[in-house]
Coordinates of N, CA and C in Angstrom, one line a residue:
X1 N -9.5 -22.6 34.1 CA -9.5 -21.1 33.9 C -8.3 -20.6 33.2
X2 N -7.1 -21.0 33.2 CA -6.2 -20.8 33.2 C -6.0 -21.0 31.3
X3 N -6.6 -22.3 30.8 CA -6.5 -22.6 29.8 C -7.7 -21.8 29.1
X4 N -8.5 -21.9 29.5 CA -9.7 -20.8 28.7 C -8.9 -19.1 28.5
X5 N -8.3 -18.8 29.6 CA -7.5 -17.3 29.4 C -6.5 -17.5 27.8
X6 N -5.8 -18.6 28.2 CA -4.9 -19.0 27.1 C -5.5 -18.9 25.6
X7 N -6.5 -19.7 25.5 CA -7.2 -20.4 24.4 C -8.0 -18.7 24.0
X8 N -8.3 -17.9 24.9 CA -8.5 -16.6 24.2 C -7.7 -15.4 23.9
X9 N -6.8 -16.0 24.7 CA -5.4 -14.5 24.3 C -4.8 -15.2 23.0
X10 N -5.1 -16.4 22.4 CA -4.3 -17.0 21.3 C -5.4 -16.8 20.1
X11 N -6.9 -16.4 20.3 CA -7.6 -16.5 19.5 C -7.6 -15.0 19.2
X12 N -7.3 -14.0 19.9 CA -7.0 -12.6 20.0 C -5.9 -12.4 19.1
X13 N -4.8 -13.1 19.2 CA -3.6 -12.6 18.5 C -4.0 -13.3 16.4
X14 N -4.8 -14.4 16.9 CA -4.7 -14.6 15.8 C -5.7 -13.6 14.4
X15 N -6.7 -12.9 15.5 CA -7.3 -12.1 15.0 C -6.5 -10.7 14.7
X16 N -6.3 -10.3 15.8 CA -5.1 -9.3 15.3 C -4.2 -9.9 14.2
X17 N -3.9 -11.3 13.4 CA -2.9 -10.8 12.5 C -3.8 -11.0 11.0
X18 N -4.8 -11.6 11.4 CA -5.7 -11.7 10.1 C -6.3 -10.5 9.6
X19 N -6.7 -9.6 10.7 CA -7.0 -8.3 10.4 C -6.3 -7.0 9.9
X20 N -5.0 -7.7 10.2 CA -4.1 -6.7 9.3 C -4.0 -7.1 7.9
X21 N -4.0 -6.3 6.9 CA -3.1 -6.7 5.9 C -1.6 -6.4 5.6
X22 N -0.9 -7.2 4.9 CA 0.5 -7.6 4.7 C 0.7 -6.2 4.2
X23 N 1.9 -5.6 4.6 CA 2.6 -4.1 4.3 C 3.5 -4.5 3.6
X24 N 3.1 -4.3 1.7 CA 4.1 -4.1 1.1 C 5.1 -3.1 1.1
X25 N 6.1 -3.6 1.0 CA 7.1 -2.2 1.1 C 7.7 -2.0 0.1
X26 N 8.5 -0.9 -0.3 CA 8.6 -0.2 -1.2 C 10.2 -1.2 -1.8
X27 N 10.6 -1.2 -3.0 CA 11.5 -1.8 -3.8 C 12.9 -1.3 -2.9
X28 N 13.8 -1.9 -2.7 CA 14.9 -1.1 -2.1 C 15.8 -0.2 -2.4
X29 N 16.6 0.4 -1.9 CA 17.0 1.6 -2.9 C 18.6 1.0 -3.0
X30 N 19.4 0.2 -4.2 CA 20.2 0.0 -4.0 C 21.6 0.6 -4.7
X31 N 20.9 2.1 -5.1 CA 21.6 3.1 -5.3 C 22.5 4.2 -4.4
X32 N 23.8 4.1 -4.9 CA 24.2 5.0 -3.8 C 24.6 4.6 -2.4
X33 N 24.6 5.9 -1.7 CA 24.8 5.3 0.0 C 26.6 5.5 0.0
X34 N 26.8 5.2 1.1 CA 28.4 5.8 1.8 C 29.1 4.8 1.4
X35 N 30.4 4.9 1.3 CA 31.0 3.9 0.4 C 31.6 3.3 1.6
X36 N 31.8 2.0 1.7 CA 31.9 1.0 2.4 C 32.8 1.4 3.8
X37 N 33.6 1.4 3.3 CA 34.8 1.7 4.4 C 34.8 3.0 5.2
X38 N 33.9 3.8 4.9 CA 33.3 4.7 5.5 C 32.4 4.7 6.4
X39 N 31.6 3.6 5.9 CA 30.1 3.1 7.0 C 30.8 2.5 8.1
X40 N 32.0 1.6 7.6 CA 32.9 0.9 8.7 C 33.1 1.8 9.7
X41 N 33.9 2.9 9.1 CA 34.4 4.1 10.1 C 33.3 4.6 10.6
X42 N 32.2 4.7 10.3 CA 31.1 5.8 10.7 C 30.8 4.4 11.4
X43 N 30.5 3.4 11.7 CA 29.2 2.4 12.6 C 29.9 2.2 14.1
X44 N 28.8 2.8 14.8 CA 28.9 2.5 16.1 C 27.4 2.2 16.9
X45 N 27.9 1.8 18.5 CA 26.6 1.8 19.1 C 26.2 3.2 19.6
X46 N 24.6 3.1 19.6 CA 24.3 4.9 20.4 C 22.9 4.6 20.8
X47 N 22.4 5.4 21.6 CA 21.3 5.0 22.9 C 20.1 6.1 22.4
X48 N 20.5 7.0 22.2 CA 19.9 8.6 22.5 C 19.4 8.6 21.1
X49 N 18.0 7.9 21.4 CA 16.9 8.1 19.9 C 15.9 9.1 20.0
X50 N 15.4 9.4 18.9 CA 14.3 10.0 18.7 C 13.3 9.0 18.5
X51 N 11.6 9.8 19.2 CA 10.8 8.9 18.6 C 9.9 9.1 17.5
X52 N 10.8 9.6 16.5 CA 10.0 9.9 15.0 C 10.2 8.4 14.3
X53 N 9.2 7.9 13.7 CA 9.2 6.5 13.1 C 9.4 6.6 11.7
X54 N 10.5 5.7 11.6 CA 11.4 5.8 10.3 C 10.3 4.9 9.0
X55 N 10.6 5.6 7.7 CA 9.5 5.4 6.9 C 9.5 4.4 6.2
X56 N 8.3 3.8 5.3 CA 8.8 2.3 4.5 C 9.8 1.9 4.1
X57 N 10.4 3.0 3.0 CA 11.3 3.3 2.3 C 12.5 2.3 3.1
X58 N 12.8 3.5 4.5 CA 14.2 3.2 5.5 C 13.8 1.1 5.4
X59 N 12.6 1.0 6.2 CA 12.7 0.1 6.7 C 13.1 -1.4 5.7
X60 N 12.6 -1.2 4.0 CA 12.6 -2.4 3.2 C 14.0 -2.1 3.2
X61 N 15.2 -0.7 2.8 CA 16.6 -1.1 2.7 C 17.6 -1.5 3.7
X62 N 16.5 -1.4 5.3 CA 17.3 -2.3 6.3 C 17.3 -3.6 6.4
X63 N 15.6 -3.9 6.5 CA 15.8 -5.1 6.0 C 16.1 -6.1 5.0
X64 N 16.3 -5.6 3.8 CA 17.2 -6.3 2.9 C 18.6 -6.1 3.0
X65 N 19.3 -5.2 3.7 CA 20.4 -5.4 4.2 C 20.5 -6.8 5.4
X66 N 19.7 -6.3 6.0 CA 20.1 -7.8 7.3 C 19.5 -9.2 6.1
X67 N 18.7 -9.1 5.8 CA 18.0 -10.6 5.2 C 17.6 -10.4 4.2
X68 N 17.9 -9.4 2.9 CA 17.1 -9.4 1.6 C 17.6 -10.7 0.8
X69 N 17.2 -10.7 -0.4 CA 17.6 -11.3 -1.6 C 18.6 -10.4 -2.3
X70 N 20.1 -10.8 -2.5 CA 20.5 -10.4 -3.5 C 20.9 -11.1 -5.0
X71 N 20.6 -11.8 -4.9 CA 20.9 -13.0 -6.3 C 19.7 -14.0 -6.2
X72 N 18.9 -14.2 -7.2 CA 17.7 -15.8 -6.8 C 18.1 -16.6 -6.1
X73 N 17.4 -16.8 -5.1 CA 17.2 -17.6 -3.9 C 18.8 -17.6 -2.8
X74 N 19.4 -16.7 -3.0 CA 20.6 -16.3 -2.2 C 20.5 -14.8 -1.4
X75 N 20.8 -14.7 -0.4 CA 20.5 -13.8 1.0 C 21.7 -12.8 0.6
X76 N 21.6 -11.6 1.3 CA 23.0 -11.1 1.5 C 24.0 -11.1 2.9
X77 N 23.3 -12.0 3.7 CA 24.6 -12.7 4.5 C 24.3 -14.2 3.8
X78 N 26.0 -14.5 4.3 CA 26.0 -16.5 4.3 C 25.3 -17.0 5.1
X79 N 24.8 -18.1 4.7 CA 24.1 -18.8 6.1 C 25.1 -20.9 5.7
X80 N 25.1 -21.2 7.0 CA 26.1 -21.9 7.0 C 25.7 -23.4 5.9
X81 N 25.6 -24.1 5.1 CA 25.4 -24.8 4.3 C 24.0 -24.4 3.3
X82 N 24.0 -23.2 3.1 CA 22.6 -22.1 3.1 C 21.0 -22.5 3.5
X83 N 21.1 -22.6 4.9 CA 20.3 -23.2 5.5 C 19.5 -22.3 5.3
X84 N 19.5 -20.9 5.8 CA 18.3 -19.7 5.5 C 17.4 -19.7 6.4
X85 N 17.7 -20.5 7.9 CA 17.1 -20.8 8.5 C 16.8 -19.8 9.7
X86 N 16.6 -18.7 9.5 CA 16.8 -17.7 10.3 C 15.1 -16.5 10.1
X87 N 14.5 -15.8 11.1 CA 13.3 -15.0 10.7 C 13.6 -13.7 11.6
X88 N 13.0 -12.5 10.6 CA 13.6 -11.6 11.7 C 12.1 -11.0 11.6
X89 N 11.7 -10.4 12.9 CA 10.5 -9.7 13.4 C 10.8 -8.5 13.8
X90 N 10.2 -7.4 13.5 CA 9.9 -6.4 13.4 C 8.8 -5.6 14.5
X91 N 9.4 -4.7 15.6 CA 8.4 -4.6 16.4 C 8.3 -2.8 16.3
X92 N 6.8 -2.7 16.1 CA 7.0 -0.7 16.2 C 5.9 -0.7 16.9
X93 N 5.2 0.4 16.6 CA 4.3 1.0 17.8 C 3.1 0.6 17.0
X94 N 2.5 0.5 15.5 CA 1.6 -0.2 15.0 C 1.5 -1.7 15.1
X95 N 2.5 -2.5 15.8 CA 2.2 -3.8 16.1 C 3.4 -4.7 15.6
X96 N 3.7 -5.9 15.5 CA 4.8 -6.8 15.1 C 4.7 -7.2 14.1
X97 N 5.3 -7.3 13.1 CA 5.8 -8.0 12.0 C 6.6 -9.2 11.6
X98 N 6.5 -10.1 10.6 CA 7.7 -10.9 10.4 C 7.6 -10.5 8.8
X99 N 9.4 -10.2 8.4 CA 9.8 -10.0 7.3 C 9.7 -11.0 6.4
X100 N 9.1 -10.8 5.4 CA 9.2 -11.7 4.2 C 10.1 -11.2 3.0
X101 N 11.2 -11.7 3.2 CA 12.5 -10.8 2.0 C 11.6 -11.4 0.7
X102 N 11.1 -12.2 0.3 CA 10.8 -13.1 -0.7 C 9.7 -12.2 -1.5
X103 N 8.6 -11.8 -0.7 CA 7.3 -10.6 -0.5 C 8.1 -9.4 -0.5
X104 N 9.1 -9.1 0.2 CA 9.4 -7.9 0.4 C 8.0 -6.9 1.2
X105 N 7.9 -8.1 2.3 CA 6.4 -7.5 3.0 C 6.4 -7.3 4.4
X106 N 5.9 -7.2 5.4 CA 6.0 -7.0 6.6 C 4.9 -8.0 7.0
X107 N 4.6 -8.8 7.0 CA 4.0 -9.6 7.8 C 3.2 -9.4 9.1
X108 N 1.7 -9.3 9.2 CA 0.9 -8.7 10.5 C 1.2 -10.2 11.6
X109 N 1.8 -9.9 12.8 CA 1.5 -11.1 13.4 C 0.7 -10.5 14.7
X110 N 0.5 -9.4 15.3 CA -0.4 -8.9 15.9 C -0.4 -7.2 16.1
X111 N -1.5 -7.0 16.5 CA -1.6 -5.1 16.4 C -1.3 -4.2 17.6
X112 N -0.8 -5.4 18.8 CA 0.1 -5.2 20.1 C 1.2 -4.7 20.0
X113 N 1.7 -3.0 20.3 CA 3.1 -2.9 20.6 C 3.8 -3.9 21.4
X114 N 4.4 -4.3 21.0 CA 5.5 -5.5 21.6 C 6.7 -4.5 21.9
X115 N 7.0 -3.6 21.8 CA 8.3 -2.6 22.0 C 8.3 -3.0 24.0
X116 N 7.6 -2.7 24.8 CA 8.1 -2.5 25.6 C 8.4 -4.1 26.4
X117 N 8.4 -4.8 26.0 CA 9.0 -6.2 26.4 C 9.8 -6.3 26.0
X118 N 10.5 -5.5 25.2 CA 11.8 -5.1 24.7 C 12.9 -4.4 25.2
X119 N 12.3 -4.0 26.1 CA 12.9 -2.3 26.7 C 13.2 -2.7 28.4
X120 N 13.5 -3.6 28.4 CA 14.2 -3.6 29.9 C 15.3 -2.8 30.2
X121 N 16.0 -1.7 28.9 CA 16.4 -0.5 29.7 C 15.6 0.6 28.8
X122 N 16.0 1.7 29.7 CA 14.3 2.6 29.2 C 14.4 3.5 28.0
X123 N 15.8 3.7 27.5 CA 16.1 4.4 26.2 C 15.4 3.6 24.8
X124 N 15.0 2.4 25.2 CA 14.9 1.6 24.0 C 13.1 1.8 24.0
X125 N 12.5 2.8 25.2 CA 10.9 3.6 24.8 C 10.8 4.5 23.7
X126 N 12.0 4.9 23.4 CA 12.2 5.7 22.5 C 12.2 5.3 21.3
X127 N 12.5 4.4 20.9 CA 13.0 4.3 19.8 C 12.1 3.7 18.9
X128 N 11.7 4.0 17.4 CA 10.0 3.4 17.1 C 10.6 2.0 16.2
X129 N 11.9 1.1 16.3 CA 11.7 0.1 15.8 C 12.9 -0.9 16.7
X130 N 12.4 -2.0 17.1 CA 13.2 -3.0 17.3 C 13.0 -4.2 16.3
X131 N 14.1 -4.7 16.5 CA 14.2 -5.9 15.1 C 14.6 -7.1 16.2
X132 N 14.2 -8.1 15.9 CA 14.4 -9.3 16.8 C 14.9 -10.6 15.8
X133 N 16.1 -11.1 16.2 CA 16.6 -11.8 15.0 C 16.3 -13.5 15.8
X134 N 15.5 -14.6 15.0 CA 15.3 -15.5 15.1 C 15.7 -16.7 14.9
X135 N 16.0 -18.3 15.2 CA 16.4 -19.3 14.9 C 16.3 -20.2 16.1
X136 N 16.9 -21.1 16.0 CA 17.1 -22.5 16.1 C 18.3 -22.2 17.1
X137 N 17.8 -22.0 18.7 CA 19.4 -22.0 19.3 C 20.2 -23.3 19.3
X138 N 19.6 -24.3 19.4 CA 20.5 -25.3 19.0 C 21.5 -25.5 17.8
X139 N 21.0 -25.2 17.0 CA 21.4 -24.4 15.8 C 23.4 -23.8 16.4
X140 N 24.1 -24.5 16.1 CA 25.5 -23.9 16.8 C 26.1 -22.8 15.8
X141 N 25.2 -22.2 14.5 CA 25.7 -21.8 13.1 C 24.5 -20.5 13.7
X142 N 23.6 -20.2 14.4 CA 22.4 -19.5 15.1 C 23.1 -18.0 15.0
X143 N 23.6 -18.0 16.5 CA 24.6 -16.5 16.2 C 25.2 -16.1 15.7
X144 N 26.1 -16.7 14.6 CA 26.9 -16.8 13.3 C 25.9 -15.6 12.5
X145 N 24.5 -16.3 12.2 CA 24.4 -16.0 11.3 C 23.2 -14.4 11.7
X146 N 23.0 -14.4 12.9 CA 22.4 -13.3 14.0 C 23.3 -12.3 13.4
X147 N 24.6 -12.4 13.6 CA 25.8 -11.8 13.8 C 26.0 -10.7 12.7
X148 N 25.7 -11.9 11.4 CA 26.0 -11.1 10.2 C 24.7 -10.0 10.0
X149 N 23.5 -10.4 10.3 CA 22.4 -10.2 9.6 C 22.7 -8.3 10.7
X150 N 22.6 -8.8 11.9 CA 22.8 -7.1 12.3 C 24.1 -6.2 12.2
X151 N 25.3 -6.7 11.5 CA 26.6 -6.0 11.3 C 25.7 -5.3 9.6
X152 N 25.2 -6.3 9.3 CA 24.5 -5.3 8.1 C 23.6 -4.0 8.6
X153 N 23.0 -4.3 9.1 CA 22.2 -3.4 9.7 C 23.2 -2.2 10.0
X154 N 23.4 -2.5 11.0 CA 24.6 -1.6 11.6 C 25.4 -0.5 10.9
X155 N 25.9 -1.2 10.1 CA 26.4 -0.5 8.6 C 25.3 0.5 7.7
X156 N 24.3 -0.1 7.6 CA 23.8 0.6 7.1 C 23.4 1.7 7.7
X157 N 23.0 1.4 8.9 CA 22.5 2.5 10.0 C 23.7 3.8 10.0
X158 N 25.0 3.3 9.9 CA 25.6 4.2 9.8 C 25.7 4.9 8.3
X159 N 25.4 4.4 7.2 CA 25.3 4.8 6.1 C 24.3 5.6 5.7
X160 N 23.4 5.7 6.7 CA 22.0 6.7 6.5 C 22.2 7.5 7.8
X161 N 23.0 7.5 8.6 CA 23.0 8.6 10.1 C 21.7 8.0 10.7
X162 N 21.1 7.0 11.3 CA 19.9 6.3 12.1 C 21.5 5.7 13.2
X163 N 21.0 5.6 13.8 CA 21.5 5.4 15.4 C 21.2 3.5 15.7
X164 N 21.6 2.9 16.2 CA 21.1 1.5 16.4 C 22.1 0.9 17.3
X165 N 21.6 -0.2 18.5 CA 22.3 -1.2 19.1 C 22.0 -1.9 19.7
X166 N 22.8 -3.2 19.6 CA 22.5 -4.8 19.4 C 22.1 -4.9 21.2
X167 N 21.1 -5.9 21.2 CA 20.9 -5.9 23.2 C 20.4 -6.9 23.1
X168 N 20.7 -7.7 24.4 CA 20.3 -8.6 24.7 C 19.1 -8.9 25.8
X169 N 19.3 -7.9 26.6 CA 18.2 -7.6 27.8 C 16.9 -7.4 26.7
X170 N 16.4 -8.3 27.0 CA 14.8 -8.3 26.3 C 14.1 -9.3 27.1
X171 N 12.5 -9.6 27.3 CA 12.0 -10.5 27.3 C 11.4 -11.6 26.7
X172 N 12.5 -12.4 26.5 CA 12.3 -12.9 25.4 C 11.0 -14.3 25.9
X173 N 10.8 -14.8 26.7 CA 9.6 -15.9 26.5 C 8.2 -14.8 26.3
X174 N 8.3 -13.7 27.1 CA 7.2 -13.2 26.8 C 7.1 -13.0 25.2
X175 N 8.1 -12.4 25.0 CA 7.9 -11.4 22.9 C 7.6 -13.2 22.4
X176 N 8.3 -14.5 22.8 CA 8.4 -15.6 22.0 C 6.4 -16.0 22.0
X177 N 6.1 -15.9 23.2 CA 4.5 -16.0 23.4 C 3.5 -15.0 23.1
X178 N 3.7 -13.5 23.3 CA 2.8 -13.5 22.3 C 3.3 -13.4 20.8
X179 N 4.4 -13.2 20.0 CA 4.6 -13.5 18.5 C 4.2 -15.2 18.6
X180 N 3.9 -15.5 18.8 CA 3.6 -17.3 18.8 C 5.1 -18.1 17.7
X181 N 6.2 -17.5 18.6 CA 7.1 -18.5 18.1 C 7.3 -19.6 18.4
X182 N 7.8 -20.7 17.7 CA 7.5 -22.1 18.1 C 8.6 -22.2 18.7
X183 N 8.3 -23.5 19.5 CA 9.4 -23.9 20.8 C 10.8 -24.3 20.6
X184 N 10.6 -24.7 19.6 CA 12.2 -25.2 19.0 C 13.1 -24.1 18.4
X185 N 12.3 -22.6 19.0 CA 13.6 -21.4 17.7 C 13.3 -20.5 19.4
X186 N 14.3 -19.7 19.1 CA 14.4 -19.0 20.0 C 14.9 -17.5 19.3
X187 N 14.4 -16.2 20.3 CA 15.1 -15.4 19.7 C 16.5 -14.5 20.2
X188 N 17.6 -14.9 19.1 CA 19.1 -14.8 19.4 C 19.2 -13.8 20.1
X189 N 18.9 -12.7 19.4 CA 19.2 -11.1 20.2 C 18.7 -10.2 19.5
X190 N 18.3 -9.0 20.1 CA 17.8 -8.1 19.2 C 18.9 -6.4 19.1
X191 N 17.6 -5.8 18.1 CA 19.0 -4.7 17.7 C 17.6 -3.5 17.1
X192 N 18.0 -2.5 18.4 CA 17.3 -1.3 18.5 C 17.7 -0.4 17.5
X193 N 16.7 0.5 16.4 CA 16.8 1.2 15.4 C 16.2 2.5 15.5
X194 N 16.7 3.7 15.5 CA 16.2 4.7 14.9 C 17.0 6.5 14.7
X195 N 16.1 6.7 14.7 CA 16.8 8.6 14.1 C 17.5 9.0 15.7
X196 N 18.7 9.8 15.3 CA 19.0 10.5 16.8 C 18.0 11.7 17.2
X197 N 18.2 10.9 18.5 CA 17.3 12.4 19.7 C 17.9 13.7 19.2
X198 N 17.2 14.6 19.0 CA 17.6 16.4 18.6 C 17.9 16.7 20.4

């Protein structure tokens, strides 16, 4: 019984991700914006979100901040012998995604809010995007490169006034089963995004 439940909650997700199509997102904006040492001074952590959901636009210049391409076939963090071995997923209230910097796409991997397996504390109901940074915990270069990918973020978030912070309290076997991540990557930590609560 147990495996029949299985064999259909896996036939479910996979339909949920065929039935979406891939969300191209918009070219990034890599004009402008707060000049560096300022985002420095301006980036902190903050809790108190709004739940207005940030637009394509926001979402392709965050994510090419944490993981875009900035030069052919080079990232804008280092990765340690440039392994690149890292995936970051994207969770809002239309369903989960995995970023393709390459596509510059959002990847359908199901039409399930996954937010609240996220939210083992309750401010993070609020907020319409979590980002979940992925790899290889064995991987001893894993957080290294976790590390970088959300200090960008971070930065940026302060370079646009959006609010964001890194957490670890998540559930992560559940988000790992239903995103059907494979056994050998785990997800490092994640890092809550959005507009401040008015």
């Amino acid at each position: 019984m147990r495996l029949c439940v299985a064999v259909m909650a896996s036939l479910f997700m996979t339909f949920d991700a065929f039935a979406q199509e891939a969300v191209k997102l918009p070219a990034p904006d890599l004009t402008g914006g707060m000049p560096l040492m300022q985002a420095m001074k301006e980036r902190k952590t903050e809790r108190a979100f709004s739940t207005e959901a940030l637009d394509n636009q926001t979402l392709s210049d965050m994510l090419w901040a944490a993981w875009g391409y900035n030069r052919p076939d080079k990232r804008t963090i280092p990765t340690a012998r440039n392994r690149q071995n890292m995936e970051v997923y994207v969770l809002k209230a239309d369903g989960a995604f995995r970023y393709d910097a390459r596509a510059n796409s959002l990847i359908p991997v199901t039409a399930q809010d996954l937010r609240p397996l996220a939210a083992k504390q309750d401010f993070v109901l609020n907020a319409p995007v979590t980002l979940l940074f992925v790899a290889d915990e064995d991987d001893k270069y894993a957080g290294m490169h976790a590390g970088s990918a959300y200090q960008n973020v971070g930065l940026y978030c302060a370079s646009k006034g959006l609010y964001n912070v890194v957490r670890g309290m998540i559930d992560r076997d559940a988000l790992a089963k239903a995103l059907g991540i494979e056994d050998e990557d785990d997800i490092i930590i994640s890092q809550t995004v959005g507009k401040p609560a008015k």
